[in-house]
Amino acid sequence: MVKRALISVYDKTQIIDFSKRLIGLGWEIISTGGTERLLKESNLDVISIDEVTEFPEILGGRVKTLHPKIHGGILNRRDNENDQEEIAGLNIESIDMVVNNLYPFEKTVLNPEASRQEIIENIDIGGPSMIRAAAKNYKDVIIITDIADYDRVLNSLEDNSLDENKRKKLAAKAFGLTAFYDSMISEYFNKELQVEYPEYLIKGYRYEEELRYGENPHQKAVFYSHPLENQYQMQQLHGKPLSYNNYNDIKAAVDLVREFDKPAAVAVKHANPCGAAVGNNIFEAYSKAYETDEISIFGGIVALNREVDEKTAQKMNEIFLEIIVAPGFSEQASALLTQKKNLRLIEMPQTAEKIKDGNSLRQSLDGMLIQEKDNQTYNENQLELKTKRRITDQERKDLDFAWSVAKHINSNGIVVAKDGATLGLGHGEVRRVWALEQALERAEKDLQGAVIASDGFFFEDTIATMHEYGLQAIIQPGGSVQDQKVIDSADKKDISVLFTGMRHFKH
């Protein structure tokens, strides 16, 4: 009995060569719409879908394969006598292969010029139905949804090696594609309807690459991308492939540098900031960030929110850096930095933009934790100076800067800053005073005039430590039952305490 393949593809890459080889193996081809026209123009014998269904395409092509003679042909079980008697009585012929790759919903929804009607029309109905039917009946029907599988399937047909296991793998890929496709549609509607927390959360991710290893060499790791997210559209311009830790470090650096409107630079090591600064230009910002901790930045990741110019590149070139992320690189900067073969250069336009609102996701226990991104800063109306000492204009600028950095330090976190640059950073201690002591001890510059930001409220011991080091201004959330004691202690030591009325815990 002659085998039949139903071929209906939006992406017609390689489909002519595939069809020629398939016909050469003795197969008949049924086809629809544009695929049918293309194959016939290539002088290939093709059976029109209308000839099989004895019914025309209707509703502008919306309905063409949704027919018993198509789905009966796909879904009948070849080893089931009742199925075979039934399709014979209904004059239905078996379809032994389905080749389909769906309408480009993803491409359409990502096109800013696409109308809502265009997006809706690119929701494929017949394609997923055929794919799922063929995948369900994989023992008898070959399902191909990936152009990369064309030659593999043909080669297996030629040497008669397309066994059940290979068919099952094709079916698994097909079910993955339709689930991914439906996830994008679901996300589109939820976003349009502003449904933040739908009853069924479906997020579609596409495999991109295997990484060298995970956080440690004994752990496997891969990277999956989410096509409907566009917060980090990066292009690697130079250097070896990125690792698991590189991805985490890049995100940490980029999220922090995007806090600032002024030219800014951030250095990160092991997902922790080791230097951050703003300046009048990107060279000044990088120089100040570098000077925060000239040792820790070695082998680190640097993110900038302005194009890297030649002068900045020259200074960066003086030490070993793993990665530089920026909106762009000047021709001279690129020529200089690409001389180091192991230095990765990442172009990411979003480093010059604020992070958009949305949700952050984290796997936990047997599920997923979801929260809004911490994109807010304090409300000016909630900001309160709780002590007698006034804050100078420069202190206020530095307090704002330090507060933005504190959002990106693991709790309990402390930021010591001066003149738009971090002087010392205290990362995630179980006692806030320990984080403060760390930050102050690590500061390698004169602390006179420096300020402090804390992601959580202060206690009397932290005020005492500030006084010991001669610091006179702090910004913190407030909200502790100990607040009045802290305020009284700060007044006695001539320290300004600014309450924001909001906290920035980061765990």
XYZ file of C-alpha atoms in Angstrom:
507
model
C 0.000 0.000 0.000
C 1.307 3.452 -0.929
C 2.200 5.632 2.048
C 0.703 9.125 2.266
C 2.170 12.284 3.810
C 0.211 15.427 4.613
C 2.536 18.415 4.184
C 1.308 21.864 5.236
C 4.042 24.217 6.407
C 4.306 27.958 6.955
C 8.111 27.933 6.876
C 8.841 26.321 3.532
C 12.615 26.105 3.945
C 13.898 22.854 2.351
C 10.365 21.576 1.788
C 10.838 21.127 -1.980
C 13.937 18.949 -1.577
C 12.276 17.018 1.235
C 9.181 16.364 -0.887
C 11.253 15.262 -3.899
C 13.117 12.698 -1.816
C 9.900 11.505 -0.191
C 8.229 10.991 -3.581
C 11.368 9.168 -4.677
C 10.772 6.728 -1.830
C 7.317 5.974 -3.221
C 5.198 8.258 -1.028
C 2.155 10.290 -2.084
C 1.829 13.874 -0.873
C -1.331 15.655 0.218
C -0.955 19.386 0.646
C -2.758 22.650 1.304
C -2.693 26.319 0.347
C 0.681 27.915 -0.256
C 2.590 24.666 0.289
C 0.523 22.956 -2.388
C 1.093 25.799 -4.856
C 4.842 25.801 -4.226
C 5.177 22.049 -4.720
C 3.060 22.067 -7.879
C 5.120 24.967 -9.267
C 8.132 22.720 -8.691
C 6.497 20.083 -10.906
C 5.791 17.686 -8.065
C 2.700 15.479 -8.018
C 0.559 16.693 -5.132
C -2.948 15.733 -4.040
C -5.021 18.761 -3.019
C -6.651 18.649 0.411
C -9.966 19.310 -1.362
C -9.626 16.027 -3.276
C -9.306 14.137 0.004
C -12.039 15.887 1.993
C -14.332 16.531 -0.994
C -14.963 19.864 0.690
C -13.462 23.277 -0.120
C -11.374 25.389 2.221
C -13.697 27.848 3.936
C -13.614 30.993 6.058
C -10.615 32.413 4.248
C -8.542 29.291 4.882
C -9.384 29.056 8.588
C -10.931 25.618 7.986
C -9.243 23.175 5.653
C -7.806 20.186 7.548
C -10.415 19.953 10.320
C -12.246 17.086 8.667
C -12.956 13.397 9.473
C -11.152 12.257 6.343
C -8.016 14.002 7.589
C -8.151 13.201 11.287
C -9.632 9.760 10.670
C -6.764 9.125 8.276
C -4.257 10.153 10.925
C -5.785 8.674 14.080
C -6.859 5.217 12.929
C -4.930 2.426 14.624
C -3.451 0.136 11.991
C -3.547 -2.888 14.304
C -7.161 -2.315 15.368
C -9.640 -4.285 13.246
C -12.604 -2.088 14.199
C -10.714 1.063 13.191
C -9.783 -0.475 9.852
C -13.306 -1.641 9.100
C -14.712 1.759 10.044
C -12.397 3.863 7.871
C -12.846 1.441 4.978
C -16.616 1.824 5.237
C -16.250 5.607 5.225
C -13.790 5.590 2.336
C -11.033 7.144 4.485
C -7.434 6.488 3.486
C -4.661 6.428 6.063
C -2.223 9.317 6.388
C 1.158 8.004 7.502
C 3.113 11.220 7.949
C 2.285 14.793 8.953
C 4.721 17.636 8.294
C 3.695 20.942 9.871
C 5.428 23.889 11.562
C 2.569 26.264 12.488
C 1.711 29.885 11.788
C 4.294 32.394 13.111
C 2.405 33.566 16.203
C 5.634 34.295 18.081
C 7.069 36.450 15.299
C 3.796 38.302 14.857
C 3.217 39.078 18.537
C 6.787 40.390 18.841
C 6.284 42.732 15.879
C 5.407 46.147 17.356
C 3.610 47.079 14.128
C 1.346 44.008 14.092
C -2.323 44.747 14.681
C -4.413 42.756 17.112
C -6.264 41.223 14.173
C -2.975 40.058 12.617
C -1.976 38.481 15.897
C -5.293 36.663 16.241
C -5.154 35.404 12.650
C -1.732 33.906 13.356
C -3.154 31.611 16.017
C -2.951 28.257 14.257
C -5.870 25.893 14.842
C -5.641 23.144 12.236
C -1.877 22.774 12.591
C -1.791 21.962 16.321
C -4.768 19.632 15.864
C -3.004 17.639 13.140
C 0.271 17.633 15.025
C -1.305 16.355 18.243
C -3.289 13.720 16.359
C -0.189 12.431 14.582
C 1.887 12.535 17.769
C -0.801 10.628 19.678
C -0.719 7.929 16.990
C 3.090 7.971 16.703
C 3.337 4.180 16.389
C 1.644 4.425 12.995
C 2.180 8.054 11.935
C 5.420 9.976 11.558
C 5.161 13.545 12.865
C 7.719 16.130 11.736
C 7.617 19.659 13.154
C 11.281 20.640 12.843
C 13.134 21.311 9.592
C 16.243 19.879 11.259
C 14.506 16.462 11.257
C 13.848 16.325 7.501
C 17.092 14.594 6.551
C 17.114 12.409 9.669
C 13.675 11.008 8.874
C 14.416 10.524 5.195
C 17.674 8.743 5.963
C 15.877 6.481 8.443
C 13.167 5.718 5.876
C 15.824 4.856 3.320
C 17.589 2.362 5.583
C 14.377 1.199 7.291
C 15.588 2.285 10.744
C 12.717 4.553 11.788
C 11.794 2.417 14.782
C 9.214 3.106 17.486
C 11.703 4.872 19.734
C 12.624 7.374 16.999
C 8.945 7.960 16.285
C 8.319 8.546 20.003
C 11.083 11.167 20.099
C 9.466 12.968 17.162
C 6.132 12.834 18.992
C 7.649 14.227 22.192
C 9.129 17.131 20.254
C 5.759 17.740 18.586
C 3.869 17.851 21.902
C 6.550 20.194 23.246
C 6.052 22.516 20.265
C 2.265 22.713 20.616
C 2.522 23.272 24.387
C 5.097 26.018 23.822
C 2.913 27.567 21.111
C -0.161 27.538 23.353
C 1.827 29.036 26.226
C 2.652 32.087 24.103
C -0.996 32.517 23.165
C -2.041 32.210 26.803
C 0.558 34.769 27.870
C -0.549 37.154 25.139
C -4.189 37.088 26.272
C -3.295 37.370 29.958
C -1.092 40.364 29.238
C -3.762 42.005 27.100
C -6.326 41.449 29.857
C -3.838 42.495 32.558
C -4.262 39.204 34.389
C -1.243 39.054 36.672
C -1.901 35.724 38.320
C -3.927 33.404 36.073
C -5.359 30.147 37.358
C -3.009 28.220 35.103
C 0.474 29.691 34.767
C 2.038 28.630 31.492
C 5.472 29.974 30.537
C 7.105 28.834 27.309
C 10.884 28.465 27.132
C 13.050 27.415 24.192
C 16.301 25.500 24.504
C 19.236 27.650 23.440
C 22.477 25.980 24.480
C 24.245 23.599 26.793
C 26.577 25.391 29.170
C 29.994 24.120 30.164
C 28.647 23.285 33.606
C 26.479 24.731 36.363
C 27.551 26.628 39.459
C 30.095 23.856 39.976
C 31.849 21.548 37.474
C 29.931 18.460 38.662
C 26.555 20.077 37.769
C 25.049 19.988 34.271
C 23.476 23.211 33.033
C 21.645 24.563 29.998
C 20.097 27.882 29.012
C 16.486 28.304 27.896
C 15.164 31.592 26.541
C 11.700 33.051 26.876
C 10.786 34.566 23.493
C 8.116 36.950 24.778
C 10.471 38.593 27.276
C 12.689 41.394 25.988
C 14.295 42.864 29.092
C 17.757 41.545 28.253
C 18.246 41.461 24.501
C 21.925 40.706 24.381
C 24.319 39.931 21.594
C 27.730 38.498 22.327
C 30.263 40.284 20.163
C 33.450 38.588 21.316
C 34.899 35.910 23.568
C 34.235 32.346 24.626
C 30.724 31.063 25.431
C 28.993 32.159 28.606
C 28.753 29.915 31.660
C 25.915 29.398 34.136
C 27.562 31.752 36.629
C 28.177 34.298 33.870
C 24.443 34.526 33.178
C 23.690 35.140 36.849
C 26.452 37.731 37.188
C 25.387 39.585 34.039
C 21.831 39.877 35.324
C 23.006 41.140 38.717
C 25.234 43.779 37.115
C 22.700 44.892 34.526
C 19.818 45.129 36.999
C 21.865 47.475 39.166
C 23.300 49.686 36.423
C 19.793 50.228 35.047
C 18.861 52.035 38.268
C 20.670 55.174 37.114
C 19.941 57.886 34.576
C 23.442 59.393 34.791
C 26.410 57.560 33.229
C 26.951 54.576 35.529
C 29.192 51.560 35.946
C 28.775 48.472 38.097
C 31.285 45.738 38.874
C 30.026 42.351 40.072
C 31.813 39.324 41.471
C 29.944 36.109 42.322
C 26.596 37.916 41.806
C 27.541 40.520 44.450
C 28.307 44.139 43.556
C 31.893 45.019 44.403
C 31.723 48.555 43.041
C 29.162 50.977 41.645
C 29.331 54.612 40.650
C 27.808 57.393 38.594
C 29.752 60.154 36.891
C 29.618 62.971 34.384
C 30.753 60.515 31.705
C 31.266 56.779 31.441
C 35.025 56.971 31.997
C 34.525 58.775 35.294
C 31.803 56.341 36.357
C 33.944 53.291 35.589
C 37.013 54.779 37.268
C 35.064 55.449 40.467
C 33.499 51.979 40.457
C 36.917 50.419 39.925
C 38.393 52.374 42.821
C 35.790 51.000 45.241
C 37.681 47.701 45.346
C 40.570 47.382 42.929
C 41.229 43.798 44.025
C 37.755 42.249 43.859
C 36.963 43.672 40.432
C 39.777 41.535 38.966
C 38.100 38.753 36.969
C 34.701 40.364 37.474
C 31.785 41.420 35.315
C 31.276 45.090 34.467
C 28.044 46.629 33.209
C 27.758 50.185 31.891
C 24.750 52.215 30.764
C 26.613 54.189 28.101
C 28.634 53.187 25.056
C 32.195 52.183 25.872
C 34.577 54.734 24.360
C 38.281 54.316 23.666
C 39.434 56.042 26.864
C 37.254 53.809 29.051
C 38.326 50.714 27.103
C 41.982 51.584 27.688
C 41.432 51.724 31.431
C 39.425 48.499 31.392
C 42.189 46.844 29.435
C 44.617 47.395 32.304
C 43.144 44.487 34.292
C 41.605 41.106 33.615
C 37.806 41.249 33.302
C 35.567 38.328 32.439
C 32.736 40.261 30.782
C 31.857 43.798 29.780
C 28.186 44.570 29.113
C 27.168 47.881 27.549
C 24.649 49.388 25.106
C 27.469 49.506 22.559
C 31.176 49.791 21.936
C 32.882 52.425 19.807
C 34.931 51.142 16.894
C 38.157 52.053 18.695
C 37.016 50.470 21.975
C 36.000 47.279 20.212
C 39.314 47.038 18.355
C 41.200 47.402 21.629
C 39.125 45.062 23.787
C 38.843 42.246 21.232
C 42.599 41.783 21.430
C 41.925 39.781 24.595
C 40.518 36.466 23.342
C 38.952 35.433 26.664
C 37.189 38.748 27.353
C 33.491 38.541 26.518
C 31.902 41.657 25.083
C 28.122 41.774 25.381
C 26.037 44.399 23.604
C 22.754 44.998 25.424
C 20.765 48.140 24.551
C 18.638 47.747 27.702
C 21.523 48.689 30.006
C 20.627 52.282 29.118
C 16.954 51.767 30.009
C 15.005 51.400 33.229
C 13.805 47.897 34.080
C 10.154 47.501 33.131
C 7.495 46.474 35.586
C 6.592 42.828 35.723
C 7.025 39.750 37.863
C 10.022 37.783 39.030
C 9.838 34.009 39.339
C 11.747 31.652 41.604
C 11.415 27.910 41.917
C 10.654 26.849 45.494
C 9.644 23.558 47.089
C 7.308 21.884 44.585
C 6.213 25.054 42.882
C 6.959 28.598 41.882
C 7.089 31.815 43.881
C 6.022 34.917 41.976
C 6.278 38.530 43.039
C 6.311 41.954 41.432
C 9.760 43.211 40.522
C 11.227 45.589 43.074
C 11.272 48.545 40.710
C 10.016 51.176 43.118
C 11.966 53.768 45.000
C 10.661 55.692 47.969
C 7.712 58.033 47.737
C 8.824 61.630 48.351
C 5.732 62.159 50.471
C 6.731 59.276 52.751
C 10.349 60.392 53.142
C 10.921 61.657 56.680
C 13.929 63.187 58.379
C 13.499 61.807 61.885
C 16.394 63.569 63.616
C 17.520 67.118 64.402
C 20.596 67.235 62.194
C 19.876 68.558 58.686
C 21.060 66.692 55.580
C 23.321 68.541 53.148
C 22.557 68.630 49.425
C 25.532 66.385 48.650
C 24.519 63.935 51.332
C 21.031 63.789 49.898
C 22.405 62.951 46.438
C 24.622 60.261 47.897
C 21.816 58.857 50.022
C 19.660 58.500 46.894
C 22.524 56.777 45.093
C 23.276 54.451 48.021
C 19.589 53.570 48.392
C 19.454 52.452 44.749
C 22.500 50.239 45.255
C 21.110 48.804 48.508
C 18.199 47.300 46.560
C 20.696 44.953 44.917
C 22.626 43.838 47.995
C 21.514 40.631 49.678
C 19.839 41.245 53.050
C 21.013 42.294 55.553
C 22.925 44.668 53.301
C 24.777 47.920 53.831
C 26.090 50.447 51.314
C 28.627 53.116 52.231
C 28.810 55.789 49.541
C 30.323 59.182 48.806
C 30.371 61.457 45.774
C 28.227 59.101 43.688
C 30.334 56.012 44.305
C 30.354 53.079 46.689
C 33.173 53.076 49.231
C 32.286 49.861 51.017
C 29.671 47.130 50.711
C 28.358 44.755 53.360
C 26.646 41.744 51.855
C 23.908 39.660 53.430
C 24.786 39.131 57.073
C 22.510 37.636 59.719
C 23.179 40.717 61.851
C 22.891 44.147 60.317
C 25.725 45.529 62.413
C 28.049 42.866 61.016
C 27.216 44.005 57.486
C 27.893 47.602 58.545
C 31.216 46.671 60.119
C 32.222 44.786 56.980
C 31.314 47.688 54.718
C 33.233 50.194 56.848
C 36.287 47.984 57.247
C 36.421 47.379 53.497
C 36.219 51.057 52.620
C 39.636 52.068 51.302
C 38.965 55.784 51.010
C 38.429 58.625 53.444
C 35.007 58.178 55.032
C 34.622 61.857 55.903
C 31.265 62.941 54.469
C 30.211 59.410 53.463
C 26.632 58.195 53.915
C 24.990 54.853 54.585
C 22.007 53.027 53.103
C 20.438 49.969 54.699
C 17.858 47.679 53.107
C 16.265 47.153 56.535
C 15.786 49.195 59.689
C 18.651 50.069 62.040
C 19.190 49.380 65.723
C 21.136 51.220 68.399
C 24.273 49.123 67.852
C 24.454 50.221 64.207
C 24.100 53.875 65.196
C 26.956 53.405 67.663
C 29.131 51.899 64.935
C 28.350 54.788 62.588
C 29.374 57.256 65.286
C 32.597 55.353 65.900
C 33.571 55.828 62.234
C 32.445 59.463 62.124
C 29.489 58.964 59.755
C 26.527 61.312 60.059
C 23.785 60.323 57.591
C 21.806 57.192 56.954
C 18.788 56.268 54.832
C 16.746 53.295 56.019
C 13.124 52.047 55.877
C 12.103 52.501 59.502
C 9.268 50.465 60.916
C 10.906 48.806 63.909
C 9.563 48.889 67.452
C 13.057 50.157 68.280
C 12.768 53.184 65.958
C 12.413 55.786 68.702
C 15.441 54.443 70.564
C 17.413 54.625 67.311
C 16.258 58.213 66.679
C 17.127 59.277 70.224
C 20.547 57.642 69.963
C 21.176 59.325 66.581
C 20.218 62.738 67.981
C 22.704 62.338 70.823
C 25.437 61.538 68.285
C 24.456 64.264 65.763
C 23.477 61.756 63.085
C 20.778 62.300 60.443
C 18.308 59.445 59.999
C 16.098 59.481 56.915
C 13.135 57.076 56.830
C 11.806 55.955 53.443
C 8.738 54.080 54.655
C 9.637 51.120 52.422
C 12.251 48.381 52.516
C 14.253 46.517 49.896
C 14.894 43.023 51.222
C 16.636 40.771 48.710
C 17.070 37.092 49.514
